[in-house]
PDB file of C-alpha atoms in Angstrom:
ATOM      1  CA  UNK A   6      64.107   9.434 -69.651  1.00 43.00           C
ATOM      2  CA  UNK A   7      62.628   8.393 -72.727  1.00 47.00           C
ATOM      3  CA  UNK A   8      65.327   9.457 -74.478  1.00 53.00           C
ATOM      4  CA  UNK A   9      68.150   7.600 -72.544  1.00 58.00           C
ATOM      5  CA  UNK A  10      66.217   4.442 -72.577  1.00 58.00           C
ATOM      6  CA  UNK A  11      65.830   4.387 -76.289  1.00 61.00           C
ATOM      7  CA  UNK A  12      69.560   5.488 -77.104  1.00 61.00           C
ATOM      8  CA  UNK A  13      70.319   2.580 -74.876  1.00 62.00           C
ATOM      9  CA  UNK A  14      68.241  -0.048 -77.005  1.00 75.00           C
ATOM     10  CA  UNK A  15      69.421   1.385 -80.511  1.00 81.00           C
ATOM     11  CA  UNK A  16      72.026  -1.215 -81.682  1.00 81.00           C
ATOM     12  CA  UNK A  17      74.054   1.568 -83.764  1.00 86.00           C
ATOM     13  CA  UNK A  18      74.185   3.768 -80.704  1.00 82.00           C
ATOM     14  CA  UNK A  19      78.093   3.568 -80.889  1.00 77.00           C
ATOM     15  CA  UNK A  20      77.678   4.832 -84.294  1.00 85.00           C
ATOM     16  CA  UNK A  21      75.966   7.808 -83.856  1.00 87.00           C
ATOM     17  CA  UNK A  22      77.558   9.073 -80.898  1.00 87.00           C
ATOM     18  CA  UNK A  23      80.657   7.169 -79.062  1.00 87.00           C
ATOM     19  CA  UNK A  24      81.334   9.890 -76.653  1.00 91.00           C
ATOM     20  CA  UNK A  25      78.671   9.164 -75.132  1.00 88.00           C
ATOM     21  CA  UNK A  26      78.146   5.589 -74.933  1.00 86.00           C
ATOM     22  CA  UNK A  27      81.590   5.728 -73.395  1.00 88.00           C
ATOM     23  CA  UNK A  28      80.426   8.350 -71.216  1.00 91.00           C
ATOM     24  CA  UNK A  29      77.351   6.282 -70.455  1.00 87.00           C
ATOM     25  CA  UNK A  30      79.662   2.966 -69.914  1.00 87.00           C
ATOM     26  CA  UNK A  31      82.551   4.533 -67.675  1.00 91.00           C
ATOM     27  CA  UNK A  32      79.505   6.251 -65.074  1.00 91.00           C
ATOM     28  CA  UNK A  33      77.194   2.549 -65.394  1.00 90.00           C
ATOM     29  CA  UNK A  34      76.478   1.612 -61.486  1.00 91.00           C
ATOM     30  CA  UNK A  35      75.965  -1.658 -62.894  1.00 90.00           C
ATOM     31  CA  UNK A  36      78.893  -2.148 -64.886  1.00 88.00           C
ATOM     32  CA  UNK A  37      80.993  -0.829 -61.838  1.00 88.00           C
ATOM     33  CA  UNK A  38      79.439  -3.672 -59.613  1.00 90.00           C
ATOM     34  CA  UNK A  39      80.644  -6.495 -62.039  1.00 87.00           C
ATOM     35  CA  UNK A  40      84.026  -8.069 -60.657  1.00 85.00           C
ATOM     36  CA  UNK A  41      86.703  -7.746 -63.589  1.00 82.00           C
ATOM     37  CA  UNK A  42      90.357  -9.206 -64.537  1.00 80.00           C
ATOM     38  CA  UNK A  43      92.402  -8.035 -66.567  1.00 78.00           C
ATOM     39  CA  UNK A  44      93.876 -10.326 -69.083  1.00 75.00           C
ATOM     40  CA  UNK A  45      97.188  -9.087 -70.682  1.00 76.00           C
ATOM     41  CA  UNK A  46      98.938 -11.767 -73.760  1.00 75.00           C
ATOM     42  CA  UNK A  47     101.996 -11.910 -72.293  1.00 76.00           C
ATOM     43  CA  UNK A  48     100.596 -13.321 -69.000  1.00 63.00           C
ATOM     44  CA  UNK A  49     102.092 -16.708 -67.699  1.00 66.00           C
ATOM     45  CA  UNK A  50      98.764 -19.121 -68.337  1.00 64.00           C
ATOM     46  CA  UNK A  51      98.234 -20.678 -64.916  1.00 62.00           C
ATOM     47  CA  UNK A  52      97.962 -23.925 -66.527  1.00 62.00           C
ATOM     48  CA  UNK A  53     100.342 -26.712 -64.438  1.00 64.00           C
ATOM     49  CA  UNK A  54     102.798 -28.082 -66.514  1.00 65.00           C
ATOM     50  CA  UNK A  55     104.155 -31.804 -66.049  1.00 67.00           C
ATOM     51  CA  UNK A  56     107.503 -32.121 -66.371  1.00 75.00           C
ATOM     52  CA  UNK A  57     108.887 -34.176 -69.318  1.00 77.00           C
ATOM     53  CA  UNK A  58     109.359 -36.980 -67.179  1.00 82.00           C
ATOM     54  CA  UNK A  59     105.956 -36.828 -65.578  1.00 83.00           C
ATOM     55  CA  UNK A  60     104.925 -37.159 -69.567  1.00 84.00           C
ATOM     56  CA  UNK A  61     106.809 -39.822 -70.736  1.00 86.00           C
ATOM     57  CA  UNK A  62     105.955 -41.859 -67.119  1.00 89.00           C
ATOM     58  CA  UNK A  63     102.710 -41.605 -67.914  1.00 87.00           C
ATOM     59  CA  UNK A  64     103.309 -42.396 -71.763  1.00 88.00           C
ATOM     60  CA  UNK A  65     104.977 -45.848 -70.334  1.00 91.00           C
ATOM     61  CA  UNK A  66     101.511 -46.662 -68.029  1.00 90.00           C
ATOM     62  CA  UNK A  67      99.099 -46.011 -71.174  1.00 86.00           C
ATOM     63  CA  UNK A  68     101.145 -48.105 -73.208  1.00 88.00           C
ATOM     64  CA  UNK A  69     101.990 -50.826 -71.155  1.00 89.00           C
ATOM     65  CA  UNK A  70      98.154 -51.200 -70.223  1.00 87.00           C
ATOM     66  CA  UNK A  71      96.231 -54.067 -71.223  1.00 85.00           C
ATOM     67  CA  UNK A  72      93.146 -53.847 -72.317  1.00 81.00           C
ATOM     68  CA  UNK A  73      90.699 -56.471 -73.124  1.00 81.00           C
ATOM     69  CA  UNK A  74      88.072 -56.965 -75.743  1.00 81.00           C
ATOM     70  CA  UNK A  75      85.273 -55.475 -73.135  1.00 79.00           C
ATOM     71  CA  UNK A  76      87.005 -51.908 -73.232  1.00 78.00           C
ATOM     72  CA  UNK A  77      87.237 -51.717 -76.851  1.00 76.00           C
ATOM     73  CA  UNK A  78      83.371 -52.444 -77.342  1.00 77.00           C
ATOM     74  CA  UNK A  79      81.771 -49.001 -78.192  1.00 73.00           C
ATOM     75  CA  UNK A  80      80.224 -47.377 -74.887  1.00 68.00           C
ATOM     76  CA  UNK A  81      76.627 -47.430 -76.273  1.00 67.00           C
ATOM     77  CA  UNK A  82      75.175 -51.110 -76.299  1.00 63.00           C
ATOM     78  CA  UNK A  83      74.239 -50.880 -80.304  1.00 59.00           C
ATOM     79  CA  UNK A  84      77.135 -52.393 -82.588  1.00 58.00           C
ATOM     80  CA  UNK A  85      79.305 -50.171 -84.427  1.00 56.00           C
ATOM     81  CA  UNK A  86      78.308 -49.081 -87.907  1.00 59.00           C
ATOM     82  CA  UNK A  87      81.360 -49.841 -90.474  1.00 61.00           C
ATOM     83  CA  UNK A  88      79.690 -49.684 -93.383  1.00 60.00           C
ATOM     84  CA  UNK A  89      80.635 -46.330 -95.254  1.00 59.00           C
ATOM     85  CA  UNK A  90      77.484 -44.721 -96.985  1.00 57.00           C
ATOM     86  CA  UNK A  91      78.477 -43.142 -99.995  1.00 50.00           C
TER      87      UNK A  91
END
């Protein structure tokens, strides 16, 4: 048991032997247990995507919004710093 344990711990175990780290890896109880998805590149992201008119109704609402001098004032109560250290 010794043995297993340390071959386990030794960072450059895939190095030295990658049969059996794959061995080791592919008959893992706990890796078995772990839930899993398979990701492929060509997969349709499941992302929504807004229509182009969705977009450019929304573009309309931002730009027609007014906003005052209160919602440009930086979020944290200390003024802003414009002076440009060089």
């Amino acid at each position: 048991m010794q043995t297993s344990t340390s071959f386990a711990a030794n960072p450059f175990a895939m190095l030295i032997d990658p049969e059996r780290v794959v061995h080791d890896v592919a008959c893992s109880e706990r890796l078995a247990r772990l839930r899993s998805r398979v990701y492929r590149p060509l997969d349709k992201p499941l992302i929504a995507h807004r229509g182009a008119a969705d977009q450019a109704r929304f573009d309309e609402e931002v730009d027609a919004a007014e906003l005052t001098e209160a919602d440009l004032l930086p979020l944290d109560n200390e003024p802003a710093d414009t002076s440009i250290n060089a």
